[in-house]
Structures are given as C-alpha cells and as structure tokens.
Coordinates of C-alpha atoms in Angstrom, one line a residue:
M25 CA -40.0 34.3 -32.1
S26 CA -36.7 36.1 -32.3
I27 CA -34.0 36.1 -29.8
D28 CA -32.7 39.5 -28.6
A29 CA -29.0 39.6 -29.5
T30 CA -28.3 41.8 -26.5
T31 CA -29.5 39.1 -24.1
S32 CA -26.5 37.8 -22.3
V33 CA -26.0 34.5 -20.5
P34 CA -25.5 35.0 -16.8
E35 CA -21.9 34.5 -15.8
R36 CA -20.9 32.1 -13.1
A37 CA -20.1 33.5 -9.8
P38 CA -16.3 33.6 -9.1
L39 CA -14.9 31.1 -6.7
P40 CA -14.5 32.5 -3.1
L41 CA -11.1 33.8 -2.4
G42 CA -10.7 31.6 0.6
L43 CA -11.3 28.5 -1.5
V44 CA -8.8 29.6 -4.1
V45 CA -6.1 30.3 -1.4
A46 CA -6.8 27.0 0.4
G47 CA -6.7 25.0 -2.8
S48 CA -3.4 26.7 -3.8
L49 CA -1.9 25.9 -0.4
V50 CA -3.0 22.2 -0.5
G51 CA -1.8 22.1 -4.2
L52 CA 1.6 23.5 -3.1
W53 CA 2.0 20.7 -0.5
V54 CA 1.0 18.1 -3.1
L55 CA 3.7 19.5 -5.5
I56 CA 6.2 19.5 -2.6
A57 CA 5.4 15.9 -1.8
V58 CA 5.7 14.8 -5.5
F59 CA 9.0 16.5 -6.1
A60 CA 10.5 16.1 -2.6
P61 CA 13.3 13.8 -3.8
W62 CA 14.5 16.6 -6.2
I63 CA 13.8 19.5 -3.9
A64 CA 15.4 18.2 -0.8
P65 CA 19.1 19.0 -0.6
Y66 CA 20.0 16.0 1.5
D67 CA 19.0 12.4 2.0
P68 CA 16.3 12.5 4.7
N69 CA 17.7 9.5 6.5
A70 CA 21.4 10.3 6.2
V71 CA 23.0 10.2 9.6
D72 CA 25.8 12.7 10.4
I73 CA 26.6 12.6 14.1
V74 CA 29.3 15.2 13.7
H75 CA 26.7 17.8 12.7
A76 CA 24.0 16.8 15.1
L77 CA 21.7 19.4 16.8
Q78 CA 22.9 22.3 14.6
G79 CA 20.6 25.3 14.4
P80 CA 19.1 26.7 11.2
S81 CA 21.8 28.0 8.9
A82 CA 22.6 28.5 5.2
E83 CA 23.7 24.9 5.0
H84 CA 20.8 23.4 6.9
W85 CA 17.8 25.7 6.6
F86 CA 15.8 24.0 9.3
G87 CA 18.8 22.8 11.3
T88 CA 19.7 19.2 12.0
D89 CA 18.2 16.6 14.5
Q90 CA 19.8 14.6 17.2
V91 CA 21.6 12.3 14.8
G92 CA 22.5 15.0 12.2
R93 CA 19.8 14.5 9.7
D94 CA 18.7 17.5 7.8
V95 CA 15.3 18.7 9.2
F96 CA 14.3 20.6 6.0
S97 CA 14.8 17.5 3.9
R98 CA 12.8 15.4 6.3
V99 CA 10.0 17.9 6.5
L100 CA 9.7 17.8 2.7
H101 CA 9.7 14.0 2.5
A102 CA 7.3 13.7 5.5
A103 CA 4.7 15.6 3.4
R104 CA 4.5 12.5 1.2
I105 CA 3.7 10.3 4.2
D106 CA 1.2 12.7 5.7
L107 CA -0.6 13.3 2.4
L108 CA -0.7 9.5 1.9
M109 CA -2.3 9.2 5.3
C110 CA -4.9 11.7 4.3
L111 CA -5.7 9.8 1.1
A112 CA -5.5 6.3 2.5
G113 CA -7.2 7.2 5.7
V114 CA -10.2 8.9 4.0
L115 CA -10.7 6.8 0.8
P116 CA -11.6 3.4 2.4
P117 CA -14.0 4.9 5.0
L118 CA -15.5 7.1 2.3
V119 CA -16.2 4.0 0.0
I120 CA -17.6 1.9 2.9
G121 CA -19.7 4.7 4.3
T122 CA -21.0 5.8 0.9
T123 CA -22.1 2.3 0.1
I124 CA -23.9 1.7 3.4
G125 CA -25.4 5.2 3.4
L126 CA -26.6 4.9 -0.2
V127 CA -28.3 1.5 0.4
S128 CA -29.7 2.5 3.8
G129 CA -31.1 5.8 2.7
Y130 CA -32.6 4.6 -0.6
Y131 CA -34.3 1.4 0.5
G132 CA -35.2 2.2 4.1
G133 CA -37.3 -0.3 6.0
F134 CA -35.6 -3.4 7.4
I135 CA -32.3 -2.8 5.6
D136 CA -32.1 0.7 7.0
T137 CA -32.8 -0.6 10.5
V138 CA -30.1 -3.2 10.4
L139 CA -27.4 -0.9 8.9
M140 CA -28.2 1.9 11.4
R141 CA -27.9 -0.6 14.3
L142 CA -24.5 -1.4 12.9
Y143 CA -23.8 2.3 12.9
D144 CA -25.0 2.7 16.5
L145 CA -22.8 -0.3 17.6
T146 CA -19.7 1.3 16.1
A147 CA -20.5 4.8 17.3
A148 CA -21.0 3.6 20.9
F149 CA -17.2 3.5 21.4
P150 CA -15.0 6.7 21.4
F151 CA -13.3 7.1 18.0
F152 CA -9.7 7.3 19.2
V153 CA -10.2 4.6 21.8
L154 CA -11.5 2.2 19.2
V155 CA -8.8 3.0 16.7
L156 CA -6.1 2.7 19.4
A157 CA -7.5 -0.7 20.5
I158 CA -7.5 -2.1 16.9
V159 CA -3.9 -0.8 16.3
G160 CA -2.9 -2.3 19.6
V161 CA -4.2 -5.7 18.6
L162 CA -2.8 -5.6 15.0
G163 CA 0.5 -3.9 15.9
P164 CA 2.0 -0.5 15.2
G165 CA 2.5 0.7 11.7
L166 CA 0.8 2.8 9.0
V167 CA -1.0 -0.2 7.3
N168 CA -2.6 -1.3 10.5
F169 CA -3.5 2.4 11.3
F170 CA -5.3 2.6 7.9
I171 CA -7.1 -0.7 8.6
A172 CA -8.3 0.6 11.9
L173 CA -9.6 3.8 10.3
A174 CA -11.5 1.8 7.7
F175 CA -13.3 -0.1 10.4
V176 CA -14.2 3.0 12.4
A177 CA -14.3 6.2 10.3
W178 CA -17.0 5.1 7.9
I179 CA -19.9 5.8 10.3
T180 CA -20.0 9.6 9.7
Y181 CA -20.0 9.2 5.9
A182 CA -22.8 6.7 6.1
R183 CA -24.9 8.9 8.3
L184 CA -24.3 12.0 6.2
L185 CA -25.0 10.3 2.8
R186 CA -28.1 8.5 4.2
A187 CA -29.6 11.9 5.2
E188 CA -28.9 13.3 1.7
V189 CA -30.2 10.3 -0.1
M190 CA -33.4 10.3 1.9
A191 CA -33.9 14.0 0.9
V192 CA -33.2 13.2 -2.8
R193 CA -35.1 9.9 -3.2
G194 CA -38.5 11.7 -3.2
S195 CA -37.6 14.2 -5.8
E196 CA -39.4 14.4 -9.2
Y197 CA -36.4 13.2 -11.3
V198 CA -35.9 10.1 -9.2
Q199 CA -39.6 9.3 -9.4
A200 CA -39.5 9.9 -13.1
A201 CA -36.6 7.5 -13.5
K202 CA -38.6 4.8 -11.6
C203 CA -41.6 5.4 -13.8
L204 CA -39.5 5.0 -16.9
G205 CA -38.4 1.6 -15.7
F206 CA -34.8 2.3 -14.8
S207 CA -33.2 -0.3 -12.6
D208 CA -32.2 0.5 -9.0
R209 CA -28.6 0.5 -10.0
V210 CA -29.0 3.1 -12.7
T211 CA -31.3 5.2 -10.5
L212 CA -28.8 5.1 -7.6
F213 CA -25.6 5.8 -9.5
R214 CA -27.0 8.1 -12.2
H215 CA -29.6 10.2 -10.4
V216 CA -29.4 9.8 -6.6
L217 CA -25.7 9.7 -5.8
P218 CA -24.5 12.6 -8.0
N219 CA -27.1 14.9 -6.4
A220 CA -26.4 13.7 -2.8
F221 CA -22.6 13.4 -2.9
G222 CA -21.6 17.0 -2.7
P223 CA -21.7 17.4 1.1
V224 CA -19.9 14.1 1.5
V225 CA -17.0 15.3 -0.6
A226 CA -16.8 18.5 1.3
Y227 CA -16.7 16.6 4.6
A228 CA -14.1 14.1 3.3
V229 CA -11.7 17.0 2.6
S230 CA -12.2 18.4 6.1
D231 CA -11.9 14.9 7.6
A232 CA -8.5 14.5 6.0
V233 CA -7.3 17.0 8.6
L234 CA -8.5 14.7 11.4
V235 CA -6.9 11.8 9.8
M236 CA -3.6 13.6 9.5
L237 CA -3.8 14.7 13.2
A238 CA -4.7 11.1 14.2
G239 CA -1.7 9.8 12.2
A240 CA 0.6 12.4 13.8
S241 CA -0.8 11.5 17.2
F242 CA -0.2 7.8 16.7
G243 CA 3.2 8.5 15.3
F244 CA 3.9 10.6 18.4
L245 CA 2.8 7.6 20.5
G246 CA 5.0 5.2 18.5
M247 CA 2.0 3.4 17.0
G248 CA 1.9 5.0 13.6
A249 CA 4.8 5.6 11.2
Q250 CA 8.0 3.9 12.4
P251 CA 11.5 5.4 12.5
P252 CA 13.5 6.2 10.5
L253 CA 10.6 7.1 8.2
A254 CA 10.1 10.8 8.0
E255 CA 6.7 11.8 9.3
W256 CA 5.7 15.0 11.0
G257 CA 4.3 13.4 14.1
V258 CA 7.3 11.2 14.6
M259 CA 9.6 14.2 14.1
I260 CA 7.7 16.2 16.7
S261 CA 7.9 13.3 19.1
D262 CA 11.7 13.1 18.5
G263 CA 12.1 16.8 19.0
T264 CA 10.3 17.1 22.4
R265 CA 13.3 15.5 24.0
F266 CA 15.5 18.3 22.8
L267 CA 13.0 21.1 23.0
R268 CA 15.1 23.5 25.1
Q269 CA 18.4 23.0 23.2
A270 CA 17.1 22.3 19.7
W271 CA 13.6 23.9 19.3
W272 CA 13.8 23.6 15.5
I273 CA 13.4 19.8 15.4
C274 CA 9.7 19.8 16.3
T275 CA 8.9 23.4 15.4
F276 CA 9.2 23.2 11.7
P277 CA 7.3 19.9 11.3
G278 CA 4.6 21.4 13.5
L279 CA 4.3 24.5 11.3
A280 CA 4.1 22.3 8.2
A281 CA 1.3 20.2 9.7
I282 CA -0.6 23.3 10.8
S283 CA -0.3 24.9 7.3
L284 CA -1.5 21.8 5.5
G285 CA -4.3 21.3 8.1
L286 CA -5.5 24.9 7.7
G287 CA -5.5 24.5 3.9
L288 CA -7.6 21.4 4.1
I289 CA -10.0 22.9 6.6
F290 CA -10.7 26.0 4.5
L291 CA -10.8 23.9 1.3
G292 CA -13.5 21.7 2.9
D293 CA -15.4 24.7 4.1
G294 CA -15.3 26.3 0.6
L295 CA -16.5 23.1 -1.1
G296 CA -19.3 22.8 1.5
H297 CA -20.3 26.4 0.7
L298 CA -20.4 25.7 -3.0
S299 CA -22.4 22.5 -2.4
R300 CA -25.0 24.5 -0.4
Q301 CA -25.2 27.1 -3.1
R302 CA -25.8 24.4 -5.7
A303 CA -28.5 22.9 -3.5
A304 CA -30.2 26.3 -3.0
A305 CA -30.1 26.9 -6.8

C-alpha cells in the first residue's frame, strides 16, 4: 500500500484570540510583578510628608498618597502580593480538592459517601462567612487568610473532579488498564487524572479572580495584608478616606485589579473552551 504524497496532516486550529489576549495580559502582570523592584521609580514604602496627596504628574505618574508614597510604585509592587494571593489561595485548595475528588469519584461506595458528607458539611456555611470566621479566630494576616481558604475553597474542586472522574472511570482505556493488572495508583495518575483534570485547571484560573477579590476585600477590612505592605485592597481602603480630594489613591489600584481580574476570567474561559473541544474530539 502506498501513501499519497499529497495527503496532508490536518493542522491544529489556532488558539482563540480572546485566549491569546487574556494570556498576554496576565503574562504582562506577571512580568510587572517579577521586575517591579527595577521598574518602580521609588521605594513603595518611602514616606515623604512634604509631597503628600499630590496629583498625577511627570514626577509621580499616579500621584502620591496621604503620607507621600508614590502610588505608581506601590501599584507595581502590589501586583506581587496579589498574584501571590492568587497562587497561594488556589494551589492548596486545588491539591486538597483534587485528592478528595479523585478518590471519591474513582472508588465510590462508602468512601464516596463519607467524603461527600464532609463536602456537604463544609458547603453548609456561606463561603465568606466561614473564611471570615476562621481568619477572625486565627488573627489578621495573609498567612491566616491562605489557611482559611485551604479549609474552605477545596469543596468546588472536589465536586468538579469527582464528576469528571466518574465519567472517565468507565471508559475503555481505564477498563483495559485494570485488565492488564495496573495498580490503582498507576491507573489513577496515568489514565484517569490526565483525562479528567482539564476542566479543573480551567476553573482554577477563573477561581484565582475570586481569591484575588477575597484578598482585596479582606485587606479592605483590615484582615488581610497589613500596612505598610503594598496591596491593592489595602490601597483602595486607604484611598476611600481621601476620595474627594485625592481620587487617584484608590482609582489606579482599582483599575489594576480590574485588568488582572478580567485577564484571569477570559483566560479561564478560554482554557475551559479548549478543554470542551478536546473532550468532544
């Protein structure tokens, strides 16, 4: 049998434009966060009372705050904290939820019943109320905020992966792996998880937006990042007291948070679309 030389291999479909733009926007903020110490023209915590509450100018692009700190420099450095919140706030719940959802969906039966009752017990309380209660007990600060998220935010990941695993575990390649005598560990991590993890990754990227908003909200309430640490929520909270006379203090951190949030939202939607395309293929 000869192969026709004119037969061409089908090309991969190009990435959606929205996914490329969103990925570029998020990547830009990552670069800003990494190189903030070299990009920022001033020390973000340097106090200069003489130049307090100055508007945007050639010297201070985003103006200065109530104690004379350069808002532009603080916005750049705050990107490091907010991106750290996205990573540290998503990764522990992702690991916990993935482990519980994988075991629950694959084994089912009594194990599934016990783990899902644990899910129901945690989900019975409103998310922010439970996080607020845990942070209130442990005390304000980013570390305690991350601990509270790890205890609460895993439930959605567990539920989502459990549903995906239950759909995958009956597939032919999983049954073939069992017939070949593969251990449960090999079957789970080589055959089940890679084919069920796509929607979870897409959700994790979108969930980073909620984590960032939660961190900004807790910073606004004084229970997240603590001054003088530059964080967008804390900066917005500080600026509300001077909103009429110095609108720039909270406006520019708010715009930064919105731009990163939109980038993460569209990036998560794009990854979810690619995951659904792969599943349909």
